[in-house]
Amino acid sequence: MIRTDLAVEAREMRGRGVAGVESRSEEKEGVTVTTVEITSPEGAEKMGKPMGVYVTIETGDLAEAEARKAASDALARELGLMMEGKDCGHVLVVGLGNDRMTPDSIGVNTARQIFVTRHLKEYMPEEFGSARTVSSVAPGVLGTTGIETGESVAGIAQRIGPTLIIAVDALASRSIARIGRTIQLTDTGISPGSGVGNSRKELSRATLGIPVLAVGIPMVADAATVADDAIGMVIKEMKDGAGDGAVKLLQGLEDNDRYALIYEALEPNAANMFVTPKDVDAIADRAAEILRDGINYALHGEKYQIFY
Amino acid sequence: MIRTDLAVEAREMRGRGVAGVESRSEEKEGVTVTTVEITSPEGAEKMGKPMGVYVTIETGDLAEAEARKAASDALARELGLMMEGKDCGHVLVVGLGNDRMTPDSIGVNTARQIFVTRHLKEYMPEEFGSARTVSSVAPGVLGTTGIETGESVAGIAQRIGPTLIIAVDALASRSIARIGRTIQLTDTGISPGSGVGNSRKELSRATLGIPVLAVGIPMVADAATVADDAIGMVIKEMKDGAGDGAVKLLQGLEDNDRYALIYEALEPNAANMFVTPKDVDAIADRAAEILRDGINYALHGEKYQIFY
Amino acid sequence: MIRTDLAVEAREMRGRGVAGVESRSEEKEGVTVTTVEITSPEGAEKMGKPMGVYVTIETGDLAEAEARKAASDALARELGLMMEGKDCGHVLVVGLGNDRMTPDSIGVNTARQIFVTRHLKEYMPEEFGSARTVSSVAPGVLGTTGIETGESVAGIAQRIGPTLIIAVDALASRSIARIGRTIQLTDTGISPGSGVGNSRKELSRATLGIPVLAVGIPMVADAATVADDAIGMVIKEMKDGAGDGAVKLLQGLEDNDRYALIYEALEPNAANMFVTPKDVDAIADRAAEILRDGINYALHGEKYQIFY
Amino acid sequence: MIRTDLAVEAREMRGRGVAGVESRSEEKEGVTVTTVEITSPEGAEKMGKPMGVYVTIETGDLAEAEARKAASDALARELGLMMEGKDCGHVLVVGLGNDRMTPDSIGVNTARQIFVTRHLKEYMPEEFGSARTVSSVAPGVLGTTGIETGESVAGIAQRIGPTLIIAVDALASRSIARIGRTIQLTDTGISPGSGVGNSRKELSRATLGIPVLAVGIPMVADAATVADDAIGMVIKEMKDGAGDGAVKLLQGLEDNDRYALIYEALEPNAANMFVTPKDVDAIADRAAEILRDGINYALHGEKYQIFY
């Protein structure tokens, strides 16, 4: 199955007209907000994603300060809406990924810039007594810790007792045009890779016992996806001039079959390769800044201006 | 009380001739190994450190590769001795400190270079089935997480069940000459700052239920200590020429009293200032390399050569 | 001589009432701006600094976003004033220092965030043809390059022909209270350490043939300075109770003599030690952000909002 | 034309049997060393590379310490051979690329670990008088400096007068299997991208007036290359079952034409995308370590063991 962390992309590929998958889009202050809702197990299976709400914020060119401001404002607003009705007394922000790899660093870099208050409320109760309790952790990746993220987070959560978790991560998109330009927010938690149903990997209400919101920005596409796109486009270009059998055959392949073919062709290396933009360092800096501002504002409101 | 993390320094200042504090020193392959043992509660109180064994490895100039090799070999050897008789079936290495601050980064940078096998033993049992189970974590500092180190580590340990913890940290020494040139190894765990007896800060058998070894290299001295040393030296220089009342008074002050006077004089800033060498970046790189090699070798033996 | 890079501190210690040293202070939009002008060779000798204008911007706590905005606005304004009457057709921003050492990293981190246009004007003349020509370089430190900064910059400048240089560096202050809270701006260039008159180290009109403005924020104090301050404060505390000969002697020492005494006492290590705050990583991040915004705004005006 | 920085790959694709392109391969101490020599302008045009000698060192899995040692030893040996007969009195090592992007960081990270002696020979003549003069610089990338690498290096070289330059850079390979596993060494200098004949970009004897050796390790492949490989493999798989016209057409396309088709299909994003392994951070660390050891040993011989 073609890999994408974005529900809007999964719907484009697989979810149109499927029962149990609803989608609506609206323009809010220069930003496009699309909500995909997966409401039935059938929808979840078709989409390859758990049931829940997926909000996508699409912005203009984040190289411009104004677009970044609009993006972080929209994130604060949508995150605030998703927090409504939940016990947000103690929010633990979890920064996923590896800060030594540029495209995978945004979770950790966001988490370390969250304005944490849990310790301040205890040590400086007069100044911070009325602030929301916020803590933050960046558990590191399996390859350097030997510990699944879900295990670390479960252990820490059991100890410090948060009422809500916000997990922040770099995502993979199908389209290279969405890299660094889309924010996804969901109430389903995070199930990295093949991790759905694997309680050691998963960060979700099922595994942690409290609601888990997840926020991310796509920073990479997988190599096989890019190859697949290329083939699709080449076929399209060739079609007019050479509409014979083999092209029809290629066209006739289900998307997933063609992807599988490519994926196998690229093995053993493809699974461990990703595609990323040449200026990913600047894009990652901006992404972490937007996530930091959006989350801090959602958690602390106007006071964030003073704190930070 | 003058701050030092090194038992050899505490003994020089406070522990000579004290009952319950024993010390011996020997030369092993070009490296001086000093063992300070605190064997009674009185000794612990006098020394300001918990009862236990403190091994100090003093080396030559670590700018030379040969001295680094001797230092990491000595660390592997002494760590191996300290692990004897303990259940070392699953060792969790904890990297303390803040990797965004050069002198405080060595714990995190060591931890991320530990050869972890816990996941490999599960996923690749044929290759790694016979390796020791090793995992590693860098929990981050209170100021950016809102969570005491002791809380994170206790939560994770409860989840993954290590039989031994090795905590790695940057230390503070009294003498700026020891910065980057001394390794301390102890079986008492770590009680950061005022944390003795504070179960949320402490990493020790008392708080975690399993043995905690701690390894560190001094990277800073506190500012008041350096000022105090300077005053001591100035007084010594002035003594001959001007042996009158006030100098005698200054000399007459107990060391701790004089330090307290200076510490107060430098308030409110002194407590948050530290002294560090100008080439601390190179020193920190080397320190993490020695700790990495010494610990990996102690944990994996000859196989480390192949793994790493 | 007590080391400080700040003209306001040099004046406090040595320049009051000295002919050829003028100073005025004013409050501008919540920020204190002090201008020290050294107008004669005698003033320069007394102050230990070249003749020229030194503007100091003192702000509130930079942990607050509003204070940071005020600081970068003031920097943009004062830098704009200093650029007046100079040929600013091609401005080369030079980031000094070592980005691997936290307190010394702000020059490099500022330089890499300057909005450079020199290449864009050539490759995208329609979009950027009207922008000011700006380039930027971070030449690295002598210890890792073997090349004096003045040599690298002179070589590059000769090649690309800037009309003005803005050098950015971390400074050393006498007072630890000024660390991270003061911006100094001068039209004299930079003469690192013993570098005055050493054309291989110096960045100045004398060595480069074009005007050199220098901007910096103090990030460290030297260890001997802190010790000296401590002694001064201890003496003051002891004076009332014990006003006898030796204290009078200590008091009687010229400031510079006492500093020299301490400096020697701390040798050989003192010269290579510095004092810095424990949260220097956060302070350095903010300092680079303020310098980046102030300089970019001074160079590009309103357009910076769109570019960046 | 399909992009690769490796002469061995260019020869596989375009240079077999071409006059003016010679190749020989030998096994030396467990390492395969292939020498491609381009001896005529025709060969250069066919290969898309300047005339000169290209030595490729292919090693085993660099995750193993022994393979890294063999690789750095081979690099030292081959670099030594290439330095023979040249004036190596003052060697300037130039680290190219952007240290903020993991795969592009190895040039900068190697350069900053070169043992530089130029300043030591002057300041400590007794200790270092007999050492070779070595300096090092990392000029940064056009996007953050506004200055072409060739301009910075030419300016600095004119000032400090090296007799030989060794440029270190991350390379792009056609095959993702070569990423992190191949070292290329050439005496032709570096002509980044479309830079051949562009004196502002090029680092070569033609532009700098002294010999320029270049050393690099492939860290990325370009996205279109990977897509092209995938298509090639898909076609191969489909051929047997569906050997009709369109597949024949696809097969019939010249390699370069097919690549161009894909490249255009992926526009406008493809040119700015690269493919890199998921564990590129660990691979980059090892690559910089091998380059550091190989170059330092070639420059300083046995003394490097003592210096470093």
PDB file of C-alpha atoms in Angstrom, chain B residues 3 98 100-103 144 176-177 179 222-224 226-231 233-234 237-238 242 244-250 253 258 261-262 264-267 269-281, chain C residues 3 98 100-103 144 176-177 179 222-224 226-231 233-234 237-238 242 244-250 253 258 261-262 264-267 269-281:
ATOM      1  CA  ARG B   3      30.713  22.285  45.636  1.00  0.00           C
ATOM      2  CA  ASN B  98      21.608  19.045  28.161  1.00  0.00           C
ATOM      3  CA  ARG B 100      22.500  22.029  23.712  1.00  0.00           C
ATOM      4  CA  MET B 101      25.115  23.256  26.199  1.00  0.00           C
ATOM      5  CA  THR B 102      28.603  22.201  25.252  1.00  0.00           C
ATOM      6  CA  PRO B 103      30.018  21.386  28.712  1.00  0.00           C
ATOM      7  CA  THR B 144      12.976  21.951  29.085  1.00  0.00           C
ATOM      8  CA  ILE B 176      39.899  23.926  37.029  1.00  0.00           C
ATOM      9  CA  ALA B 177      43.002  21.805  36.367  1.00  0.00           C
ATOM     10  CA  ILE B 179      38.397  19.703  33.920  1.00  0.00           C
ATOM     11  CA  ASP B 222      31.420  26.848  39.755  1.00  0.00           C
ATOM     12  CA  ALA B 223      32.217  30.539  39.640  1.00  0.00           C
ATOM     13  CA  ALA B 224      32.305  31.022  43.390  1.00  0.00           C
ATOM     14  CA  VAL B 226      37.150  29.880  41.251  1.00  0.00           C
ATOM     15  CA  ALA B 227      36.771  33.186  43.063  1.00  0.00           C
ATOM     16  CA  ASP B 228      37.491  31.458  46.336  1.00  0.00           C
ATOM     17  CA  ASP B 229      40.633  29.852  44.945  1.00  0.00           C
ATOM     18  CA  ALA B 230      41.743  33.227  43.670  1.00  0.00           C
ATOM     19  CA  ILE B 231      41.260  34.842  47.066  1.00  0.00           C
ATOM     20  CA  MET B 233      46.041  32.536  46.372  1.00  0.00           C
ATOM     21  CA  VAL B 234      46.013  36.311  46.732  1.00  0.00           C
ATOM     22  CA  GLU B 237      50.885  36.054  48.073  1.00  0.00           C
ATOM     23  CA  MET B 238      50.155  38.987  50.396  1.00  0.00           C
ATOM     24  CA  ALA B 242      51.599  42.245  55.043  1.00  0.00           C
ATOM     25  CA  ASP B 244      48.666  41.840  59.830  1.00  0.00           C
ATOM     26  CA  GLY B 245      45.253  41.442  61.311  1.00  0.00           C
ATOM     27  CA  ALA B 246      42.884  41.395  58.354  1.00  0.00           C
ATOM     28  CA  VAL B 247      44.829  38.861  56.354  1.00  0.00           C
ATOM     29  CA  LYS B 248      44.978  36.708  59.466  1.00  0.00           C
ATOM     30  CA  LEU B 249      41.270  37.178  59.737  1.00  0.00           C
ATOM     31  CA  LEU B 250      40.744  36.088  56.147  1.00  0.00           C
ATOM     32  CA  LEU B 253      37.978  31.907  58.284  1.00  0.00           C
ATOM     33  CA  ARG B 258      34.817  32.065  53.242  1.00  0.00           C
ATOM     34  CA  LEU B 261      30.783  34.800  52.035  1.00  0.00           C
ATOM     35  CA  ILE B 262      31.887  34.836  48.399  1.00  0.00           C
ATOM     36  CA  GLU B 264      26.579  35.517  48.886  1.00  0.00           C
ATOM     37  CA  ALA B 265      28.659  38.352  47.502  1.00  0.00           C
ATOM     38  CA  LEU B 266      28.181  37.084  43.990  1.00  0.00           C
ATOM     39  CA  GLU B 267      24.430  36.552  44.410  1.00  0.00           C
ATOM     40  CA  ASN B 269      24.050  35.513  39.737  1.00  0.00           C
ATOM     41  CA  ALA B 270      26.749  33.219  41.107  1.00  0.00           C
ATOM     42  CA  ALA B 271      24.557  30.181  41.574  1.00  0.00           C
ATOM     43  CA  ASN B 272      23.756  30.224  37.889  1.00  0.00           C
ATOM     44  CA  MET B 273      27.255  30.812  36.577  1.00  0.00           C
ATOM     45  CA  PHE B 274      29.925  28.288  35.808  1.00  0.00           C
ATOM     46  CA  VAL B 275      33.555  28.424  34.716  1.00  0.00           C
ATOM     47  CA  THR B 276      34.662  26.388  31.739  1.00  0.00           C
ATOM     48  CA  PRO B 277      37.689  26.254  29.423  1.00  0.00           C
ATOM     49  CA  LYS B 278      37.701  28.151  26.139  1.00  0.00           C
ATOM     50  CA  ASP B 279      38.310  24.943  24.164  1.00  0.00           C
ATOM     51  CA  VAL B 280      35.476  23.112  25.921  1.00  0.00           C
ATOM     52  CA  ASP B 281      34.034  21.945  22.580  1.00  0.00           C
TER      53      ASP B 281
ATOM     54  CA  ARG C   3      39.144  42.798  30.209  1.00  0.00           C
ATOM     55  CA  ASN C  98      32.960  29.167  16.922  1.00  0.00           C
ATOM     56  CA  ARG C 100      30.532  24.520  18.298  1.00  0.00           C
ATOM     57  CA  MET C 101      30.805  26.451  21.585  1.00  0.00           C
ATOM     58  CA  THR C 102      27.471  27.673  22.814  1.00  0.00           C
ATOM     59  CA  PRO C 103      28.450  31.123  24.148  1.00  0.00           C
ATOM     60  CA  THR C 144      40.405  24.957  13.656  1.00  0.00           C
ATOM     61  CA  ILE C 176      27.926  38.951  34.714  1.00  0.00           C
ATOM     62  CA  ALA C 177      24.655  40.876  34.999  1.00  0.00           C
ATOM     63  CA  ILE C 179      25.487  38.810  29.844  1.00  0.00           C
ATOM     64  CA  ASP C 222      36.470  36.113  32.168  1.00  0.00           C
ATOM     65  CA  ALA C 223      37.155  34.054  35.273  1.00  0.00           C
ATOM     66  CA  ALA C 224      39.647  36.478  36.783  1.00  0.00           C
ATOM     67  CA  VAL C 226      34.553  37.352  38.429  1.00  0.00           C
ATOM     68  CA  ALA C 227      37.121  36.497  41.079  1.00  0.00           C
ATOM     69  CA  ASP C 228      38.103  40.151  41.267  1.00  0.00           C
ATOM     70  CA  ASP C 229      34.510  41.224  41.705  1.00  0.00           C
ATOM     71  CA  ALA C 230      34.103  38.651  44.437  1.00  0.00           C
ATOM     72  CA  ILE C 231      37.164  39.930  46.297  1.00  0.00           C
ATOM     73  CA  MET C 233      32.628  42.503  47.492  1.00  0.00           C
ATOM     74  CA  VAL C 234      34.195  40.452  50.263  1.00  0.00           C
ATOM     75  CA  GLU C 237      31.602  43.265  53.578  1.00  0.00           C
ATOM     76  CA  MET C 238      34.608  42.889  55.897  1.00  0.00           C
ATOM     77  CA  ALA C 242      37.670  44.711  60.498  1.00  0.00           C
ATOM     78  CA  ASP C 244      42.616  47.344  59.737  1.00  0.00           C
ATOM     79  CA  GLY C 245      45.771  47.363  57.744  1.00  0.00           C
ATOM     80  CA  ALA C 246      45.526  44.491  55.327  1.00  0.00           C
ATOM     81  CA  VAL C 247      42.041  45.283  54.177  1.00  0.00           C
ATOM     82  CA  LYS C 248      43.151  48.861  53.686  1.00  0.00           C
ATOM     83  CA  LEU C 249      46.023  47.496  51.697  1.00  0.00           C
ATOM     84  CA  LEU C 250      43.726  45.439  49.520  1.00  0.00           C
ATOM     85  CA  LEU C 253      45.538  48.533  45.408  1.00  0.00           C
ATOM     86  CA  ARG C 258      44.550  43.734  41.998  1.00  0.00           C
ATOM     87  CA  LEU C 261      47.498  39.800  41.020  1.00  0.00           C
ATOM     88  CA  ILE C 262      44.440  37.581  40.690  1.00  0.00           C
ATOM     89  CA  GLU C 264      48.618  35.643  37.919  1.00  0.00           C
ATOM     90  CA  ALA C 265      47.331  33.680  40.874  1.00  0.00           C
ATOM     91  CA  LEU C 266      44.939  31.770  38.611  1.00  0.00           C
ATOM     92  CA  GLU C 267      47.580  31.072  35.960  1.00  0.00           C
ATOM     93  CA  ASN C 269      44.522  28.220  33.600  1.00  0.00           C
ATOM     94  CA  ALA C 270      42.733  31.531  34.092  1.00  0.00           C
ATOM     95  CA  ALA C 271      43.495  32.959  30.684  1.00  0.00           C
ATOM     96  CA  ASN C 272      41.711  30.032  29.097  1.00  0.00           C
ATOM     97  CA  MET C 273      38.683  29.969  31.362  1.00  0.00           C
ATOM     98  CA  PHE C 274      35.467  31.909  31.064  1.00  0.00           C
ATOM     99  CA  VAL C 275      32.348  32.334  33.164  1.00  0.00           C
ATOM    100  CA  THR C 276      28.966  31.847  31.570  1.00  0.00           C
ATOM    101  CA  PRO C 277      25.379  31.365  32.742  1.00  0.00           C
ATOM    102  CA  LYS C 278      23.929  27.877  33.137  1.00  0.00           C
ATOM    103  CA  ASP C 279      21.109  28.669  30.679  1.00  0.00           C
ATOM    104  CA  VAL C 280      23.537  30.028  28.069  1.00  0.00           C
ATOM    105  CA  ASP C 281      21.958  27.871  25.348  1.00  0.00           C
TER     106      ASP C 281
END
